[in-house]
Amino acid sequence: NRISPVEMGDTRDSALFHFIVEKRDYGAGIIRCELARVFYVPIWTENNELDRSEKEPPRIRVVSLDKAIAKTRADLNEVAKFNLGKKEMVSEQKARYLDLSRALETLKMRRQRIVERLGDDYVRQ
């Protein structure tokens, strides 16, 4: 994972904004469309262009960081749970655990950078 310096941001860090507009009738012929609610979902655009082999197809997709963080945490817990009662993880488990741990930290950092720029008042909870 190649990540730009924090102060520069990353062109693949973004947010999906949701705007809810309501039509309100205030009587006496006064009808207005008003912004009722605004929130955003931190997202990241996954692009395997730099890391893929020639045989592997390009994969470009939008990823909800909150969903990716939850899935990565669940995967990490599964690897840890699988090892319960054993003294040591086998090398493949260790490698998977480390990969997932790094991925989780990267996802959390990306989300934090977006929230720092946009504020946490409107981030979807």
mmCIF file with all atom_site columns, C-alpha atoms in Angstrom:
data_model
loop_
_atom_site.group_PDB
_atom_site.id
_atom_site.type_symbol
_atom_site.label_atom_id
_atom_site.label_alt_id
_atom_site.label_comp_id
_atom_site.label_asym_id
_atom_site.label_entity_id
_atom_site.label_seq_id
_atom_site.pdbx_PDB_ins_code
_atom_site.Cartn_x
_atom_site.Cartn_y
_atom_site.Cartn_z
_atom_site.occupancy
_atom_site.B_iso_or_equiv
_atom_site.pdbx_formal_charge
_atom_site.auth_seq_id
_atom_site.auth_comp_id
_atom_site.auth_asym_id
_atom_site.auth_atom_id
_atom_site.pdbx_PDB_model_num
ATOM 1   C CA . ASN A 1 1   ? 0.000   0.000   0.000   1.00 0.00 ? 1   ASN A CA 1
ATOM 2   C CA . ARG A 1 2   ? 1.473   3.282   -1.113  1.00 0.00 ? 2   ARG A CA 1
ATOM 3   C CA . ILE A 1 3   ? 0.015   6.165   0.844   1.00 0.00 ? 3   ILE A CA 1
ATOM 4   C CA . SER A 1 4   ? 0.552   9.867   0.219   1.00 0.00 ? 4   SER A CA 1
ATOM 5   C CA . PRO A 1 5   ? 1.799   12.070  3.063   1.00 0.00 ? 5   PRO A CA 1
ATOM 6   C CA . VAL A 1 6   ? -1.020  13.137  5.384   1.00 0.00 ? 6   VAL A CA 1
ATOM 7   C CA . GLU A 1 7   ? -0.756  16.822  4.485   1.00 0.00 ? 7   GLU A CA 1
ATOM 8   C CA . MET A 1 8   ? -1.209  16.041  0.774   1.00 0.00 ? 8   MET A CA 1
ATOM 9   C CA . GLY A 1 9   ? -4.154  13.750  1.223   1.00 0.00 ? 9   GLY A CA 1
ATOM 10  C CA . ASP A 1 10  ? -4.732  10.888  -1.140  1.00 0.00 ? 10  ASP A CA 1
ATOM 11  C CA . THR A 1 11  ? -6.626  11.239  -4.395  1.00 0.00 ? 11  THR A CA 1
ATOM 12  C CA . ARG A 1 12  ? -8.396  7.979   -3.650  1.00 0.00 ? 12  ARG A CA 1
ATOM 13  C CA . ASP A 1 13  ? -9.716  9.167   -0.248  1.00 0.00 ? 13  ASP A CA 1
ATOM 14  C CA . SER A 1 14  ? -13.203 10.581  -0.617  1.00 0.00 ? 14  SER A CA 1
ATOM 15  C CA . ALA A 1 15  ? -16.704 10.702  0.785   1.00 0.00 ? 15  ALA A CA 1
ATOM 16  C CA . LEU A 1 16  ? -20.139 9.864   -0.484  1.00 0.00 ? 16  LEU A CA 1
ATOM 17  C CA . PHE A 1 17  ? -22.545 12.620  0.554   1.00 0.00 ? 17  PHE A CA 1
ATOM 18  C CA . HIS A 1 18  ? -26.235 12.041  1.192   1.00 0.00 ? 18  HIS A CA 1
ATOM 19  C CA . PHE A 1 19  ? -28.663 14.949  1.117   1.00 0.00 ? 19  PHE A CA 1
ATOM 20  C CA . ILE A 1 20  ? -32.260 14.534  2.187   1.00 0.00 ? 20  ILE A CA 1
ATOM 21  C CA . VAL A 1 21  ? -34.573 17.268  0.938   1.00 0.00 ? 21  VAL A CA 1
ATOM 22  C CA . GLU A 1 22  ? -38.116 17.622  2.231   1.00 0.00 ? 22  GLU A CA 1
ATOM 23  C CA . LYS A 1 23  ? -40.973 19.586  0.783   1.00 0.00 ? 23  LYS A CA 1
ATOM 24  C CA . ARG A 1 24  ? -42.692 21.488  3.598   1.00 0.00 ? 24  ARG A CA 1
ATOM 25  C CA . ASP A 1 25  ? -45.999 23.294  3.553   1.00 0.00 ? 25  ASP A CA 1
ATOM 26  C CA . TYR A 1 26  ? -46.041 26.193  5.992   1.00 0.00 ? 26  TYR A CA 1
ATOM 27  C CA . GLY A 1 27  ? -49.594 27.210  5.094   1.00 0.00 ? 27  GLY A CA 1
ATOM 28  C CA . ALA A 1 28  ? -50.776 30.439  3.509   1.00 0.00 ? 28  ALA A CA 1
ATOM 29  C CA . GLY A 1 29  ? -49.339 29.265  0.186   1.00 0.00 ? 29  GLY A CA 1
ATOM 30  C CA . ILE A 1 30  ? -45.794 28.990  1.529   1.00 0.00 ? 30  ILE A CA 1
ATOM 31  C CA . ILE A 1 31  ? -44.229 25.756  0.348   1.00 0.00 ? 31  ILE A CA 1
ATOM 32  C CA . ARG A 1 32  ? -40.495 25.241  0.528   1.00 0.00 ? 32  ARG A CA 1
ATOM 33  C CA . CYS A 1 33  ? -38.028 22.516  -0.266  1.00 0.00 ? 33  CYS A CA 1
ATOM 34  C CA . GLU A 1 34  ? -35.525 22.390  2.566   1.00 0.00 ? 34  GLU A CA 1
ATOM 35  C CA . LEU A 1 35  ? -32.462 20.427  3.401   1.00 0.00 ? 35  LEU A CA 1
ATOM 36  C CA . ALA A 1 36  ? -33.597 18.057  6.145   1.00 0.00 ? 36  ALA A CA 1
ATOM 37  C CA . ARG A 1 37  ? -30.494 15.974  6.722   1.00 0.00 ? 37  ARG A CA 1
ATOM 38  C CA . VAL A 1 38  ? -26.932 15.749  5.437   1.00 0.00 ? 38  VAL A CA 1
ATOM 39  C CA . PHE A 1 39  ? -24.396 13.033  6.147   1.00 0.00 ? 39  PHE A CA 1
ATOM 40  C CA . TYR A 1 40  ? -21.438 11.413  4.477   1.00 0.00 ? 40  TYR A CA 1
ATOM 41  C CA . VAL A 1 41  ? -19.810 8.016   4.318   1.00 0.00 ? 41  VAL A CA 1
ATOM 42  C CA . PRO A 1 42  ? -15.990 7.921   4.160   1.00 0.00 ? 42  PRO A CA 1
ATOM 43  C CA . ILE A 1 43  ? -14.946 5.961   1.066   1.00 0.00 ? 43  ILE A CA 1
ATOM 44  C CA . TRP A 1 44  ? -11.768 4.950   -0.690  1.00 0.00 ? 44  TRP A CA 1
ATOM 45  C CA . THR A 1 45  ? -11.220 3.930   -4.291  1.00 0.00 ? 45  THR A CA 1
ATOM 46  C CA . GLU A 1 46  ? -9.379  0.628   -4.499  1.00 0.00 ? 46  GLU A CA 1
ATOM 47  C CA . ASN A 1 47  ? -7.169  0.314   -7.558  1.00 0.00 ? 47  ASN A CA 1
ATOM 48  C CA . ASN A 1 48  ? -4.800  -2.616  -8.039  1.00 0.00 ? 48  ASN A CA 1
ATOM 49  C CA . GLU A 1 49  ? -3.003  -1.070  -11.034 1.00 0.00 ? 49  GLU A CA 1
ATOM 50  C CA . LEU A 1 50  ? 0.412   -0.788  -9.346  1.00 0.00 ? 50  LEU A CA 1
ATOM 51  C CA . ASP A 1 51  ? 0.327   -4.143  -7.553  1.00 0.00 ? 51  ASP A CA 1
ATOM 52  C CA . ARG A 1 52  ? -1.288  -6.477  -10.063 1.00 0.00 ? 52  ARG A CA 1
ATOM 53  C CA . SER A 1 53  ? 0.425   -8.999  -12.277 1.00 0.00 ? 53  SER A CA 1
ATOM 54  C CA . GLU A 1 54  ? -0.013  -8.841  -16.047 1.00 0.00 ? 54  GLU A CA 1
ATOM 55  C CA . LYS A 1 55  ? -2.409  -11.788 -15.920 1.00 0.00 ? 55  LYS A CA 1
ATOM 56  C CA . GLU A 1 56  ? -4.565  -10.234 -13.213 1.00 0.00 ? 56  GLU A CA 1
ATOM 57  C CA . PRO A 1 57  ? -7.384  -7.999  -14.449 1.00 0.00 ? 57  PRO A CA 1
ATOM 58  C CA . PRO A 1 58  ? -7.631  -4.391  -13.262 1.00 0.00 ? 58  PRO A CA 1
ATOM 59  C CA . ARG A 1 59  ? -9.831  -3.967  -10.219 1.00 0.00 ? 59  ARG A CA 1
ATOM 60  C CA . ILE A 1 60  ? -11.126 -0.484  -9.503  1.00 0.00 ? 60  ILE A CA 1
ATOM 61  C CA . ARG A 1 61  ? -13.974 -0.151  -7.016  1.00 0.00 ? 61  ARG A CA 1
ATOM 62  C CA . VAL A 1 62  ? -15.350 2.161   -4.365  1.00 0.00 ? 62  VAL A CA 1
ATOM 63  C CA . VAL A 1 63  ? -14.982 0.837   -0.818  1.00 0.00 ? 63  VAL A CA 1
ATOM 64  C CA . SER A 1 64  ? -16.967 2.016   2.200   1.00 0.00 ? 64  SER A CA 1
ATOM 65  C CA . LEU A 1 65  ? -14.254 2.425   4.810   1.00 0.00 ? 65  LEU A CA 1
ATOM 66  C CA . ASP A 1 66  ? -16.631 1.676   7.691   1.00 0.00 ? 66  ASP A CA 1
ATOM 67  C CA . LYS A 1 67  ? -17.709 -1.603  6.093   1.00 0.00 ? 67  LYS A CA 1
ATOM 68  C CA . ALA A 1 68  ? -14.116 -2.513  5.199   1.00 0.00 ? 68  ALA A CA 1
ATOM 69  C CA . ILE A 1 69  ? -12.964 -1.788  8.765   1.00 0.00 ? 69  ILE A CA 1
ATOM 70  C CA . ALA A 1 70  ? -15.746 -3.972  10.207  1.00 0.00 ? 70  ALA A CA 1
ATOM 71  C CA . LYS A 1 71  ? -14.948 -6.847  7.824   1.00 0.00 ? 71  LYS A CA 1
ATOM 72  C CA . THR A 1 72  ? -11.209 -6.635  8.440   1.00 0.00 ? 72  THR A CA 1
ATOM 73  C CA . ARG A 1 73  ? -11.795 -6.648  12.217  1.00 0.00 ? 73  ARG A CA 1
ATOM 74  C CA . ALA A 1 74  ? -14.029 -9.713  11.863  1.00 0.00 ? 74  ALA A CA 1
ATOM 75  C CA . ASP A 1 75  ? -11.411 -11.488 9.716   1.00 0.00 ? 75  ASP A CA 1
ATOM 76  C CA . LEU A 1 76  ? -8.708  -10.605 12.253  1.00 0.00 ? 76  LEU A CA 1
ATOM 77  C CA . ASN A 1 77  ? -10.851 -11.981 15.085  1.00 0.00 ? 77  ASN A CA 1
ATOM 78  C CA . GLU A 1 78  ? -11.404 -15.209 13.133  1.00 0.00 ? 78  GLU A CA 1
ATOM 79  C CA . VAL A 1 79  ? -7.659  -15.736 12.716  1.00 0.00 ? 79  VAL A CA 1
ATOM 80  C CA . ALA A 1 80  ? -7.097  -15.023 16.419  1.00 0.00 ? 80  ALA A CA 1
ATOM 81  C CA . LYS A 1 81  ? -10.048 -17.234 17.453  1.00 0.00 ? 81  LYS A CA 1
ATOM 82  C CA . PHE A 1 82  ? -8.767  -20.106 15.318  1.00 0.00 ? 82  PHE A CA 1
ATOM 83  C CA . ASN A 1 83  ? -5.557  -20.020 17.327  1.00 0.00 ? 83  ASN A CA 1
ATOM 84  C CA . LEU A 1 84  ? -7.213  -20.127 20.785  1.00 0.00 ? 84  LEU A CA 1
ATOM 85  C CA . GLY A 1 85  ? -5.765  -22.859 22.946  1.00 0.00 ? 85  GLY A CA 1
ATOM 86  C CA . LYS A 1 86  ? -2.710  -23.292 20.734  1.00 0.00 ? 86  LYS A CA 1
ATOM 87  C CA . LYS A 1 87  ? 0.711   -22.122 21.840  1.00 0.00 ? 87  LYS A CA 1
ATOM 88  C CA . GLU A 1 88  ? 1.780   -20.546 18.595  1.00 0.00 ? 88  GLU A CA 1
ATOM 89  C CA . MET A 1 89  ? 0.371   -19.651 15.214  1.00 0.00 ? 89  MET A CA 1
ATOM 90  C CA . VAL A 1 90  ? 1.710   -21.423 12.187  1.00 0.00 ? 90  VAL A CA 1
ATOM 91  C CA . SER A 1 91  ? 3.598   -19.226 9.727   1.00 0.00 ? 91  SER A CA 1
ATOM 92  C CA . GLU A 1 92  ? 0.630   -18.808 7.347   1.00 0.00 ? 92  GLU A CA 1
ATOM 93  C CA . GLN A 1 93  ? -1.579  -17.704 10.251  1.00 0.00 ? 93  GLN A CA 1
ATOM 94  C CA . LYS A 1 94  ? 1.054   -15.249 11.457  1.00 0.00 ? 94  LYS A CA 1
ATOM 95  C CA . ALA A 1 95  ? 1.401   -13.793 7.972   1.00 0.00 ? 95  ALA A CA 1
ATOM 96  C CA . ARG A 1 96  ? -2.381  -13.507 7.581   1.00 0.00 ? 96  ARG A CA 1
ATOM 97  C CA . TYR A 1 97  ? -2.705  -11.927 11.036  1.00 0.00 ? 97  TYR A CA 1
ATOM 98  C CA . LEU A 1 98  ? 0.012   -9.376  10.260  1.00 0.00 ? 98  LEU A CA 1
ATOM 99  C CA . ASP A 1 99  ? -1.477  -8.572  6.832   1.00 0.00 ? 99  ASP A CA 1
ATOM 100 C CA . LEU A 1 100 ? -4.915  -8.047  8.360   1.00 0.00 ? 100 LEU A CA 1
ATOM 101 C CA . SER A 1 101 ? -3.480  -5.942  11.202  1.00 0.00 ? 101 SER A CA 1
ATOM 102 C CA . ARG A 1 102 ? -1.675  -3.686  8.712   1.00 0.00 ? 102 ARG A CA 1
ATOM 103 C CA . ALA A 1 103 ? -4.756  -3.449  6.512   1.00 0.00 ? 103 ALA A CA 1
ATOM 104 C CA . LEU A 1 104 ? -6.912  -2.503  9.507   1.00 0.00 ? 104 LEU A CA 1
ATOM 105 C CA . GLU A 1 105 ? -4.521  0.255   10.570  1.00 0.00 ? 105 GLU A CA 1
ATOM 106 C CA . THR A 1 106 ? -4.381  1.597   7.009   1.00 0.00 ? 106 THR A CA 1
ATOM 107 C CA . LEU A 1 107 ? -8.171  1.621   6.686   1.00 0.00 ? 107 LEU A CA 1
ATOM 108 C CA . LYS A 1 108 ? -8.579  3.363   10.053  1.00 0.00 ? 108 LYS A CA 1
ATOM 109 C CA . MET A 1 109 ? -5.930  5.935   9.104   1.00 0.00 ? 109 MET A CA 1
ATOM 110 C CA . ARG A 1 110 ? -7.639  6.634   5.772   1.00 0.00 ? 110 ARG A CA 1
ATOM 111 C CA . ARG A 1 111 ? -10.996 7.095   7.512   1.00 0.00 ? 111 ARG A CA 1
ATOM 112 C CA . GLN A 1 112 ? -9.465  9.367   10.137  1.00 0.00 ? 112 GLN A CA 1
ATOM 113 C CA . ARG A 1 113 ? -7.860  11.563  7.476   1.00 0.00 ? 113 ARG A CA 1
ATOM 114 C CA . ILE A 1 114 ? -11.204 12.027  5.735   1.00 0.00 ? 114 ILE A CA 1
ATOM 115 C CA . VAL A 1 115 ? -13.009 12.819  8.993   1.00 0.00 ? 115 VAL A CA 1
ATOM 116 C CA . GLU A 1 116 ? -10.281 15.305  9.955   1.00 0.00 ? 116 GLU A CA 1
ATOM 117 C CA . ARG A 1 117 ? -10.825 17.181  6.683   1.00 0.00 ? 117 ARG A CA 1
ATOM 118 C CA . LEU A 1 118 ? -14.622 17.081  6.616   1.00 0.00 ? 118 LEU A CA 1
ATOM 119 C CA . GLY A 1 119 ? -15.389 17.118  10.328  1.00 0.00 ? 119 GLY A CA 1
ATOM 120 C CA . ASP A 1 120 ? -17.228 14.540  12.354  1.00 0.00 ? 120 ASP A CA 1
ATOM 121 C CA . ASP A 1 121 ? -20.515 16.460  12.638  1.00 0.00 ? 121 ASP A CA 1
ATOM 122 C CA . TYR A 1 122 ? -21.896 14.884  9.487   1.00 0.00 ? 122 TYR A CA 1
ATOM 123 C CA . VAL A 1 123 ? -20.151 11.529  9.336   1.00 0.00 ? 123 VAL A CA 1
ATOM 124 C CA . ARG A 1 124 ? -22.715 8.735   9.270   1.00 0.00 ? 124 ARG A CA 1
ATOM 125 C CA . GLN A 1 125 ? -22.862 6.989   12.634  1.00 0.00 ? 125 GLN A CA 1
#
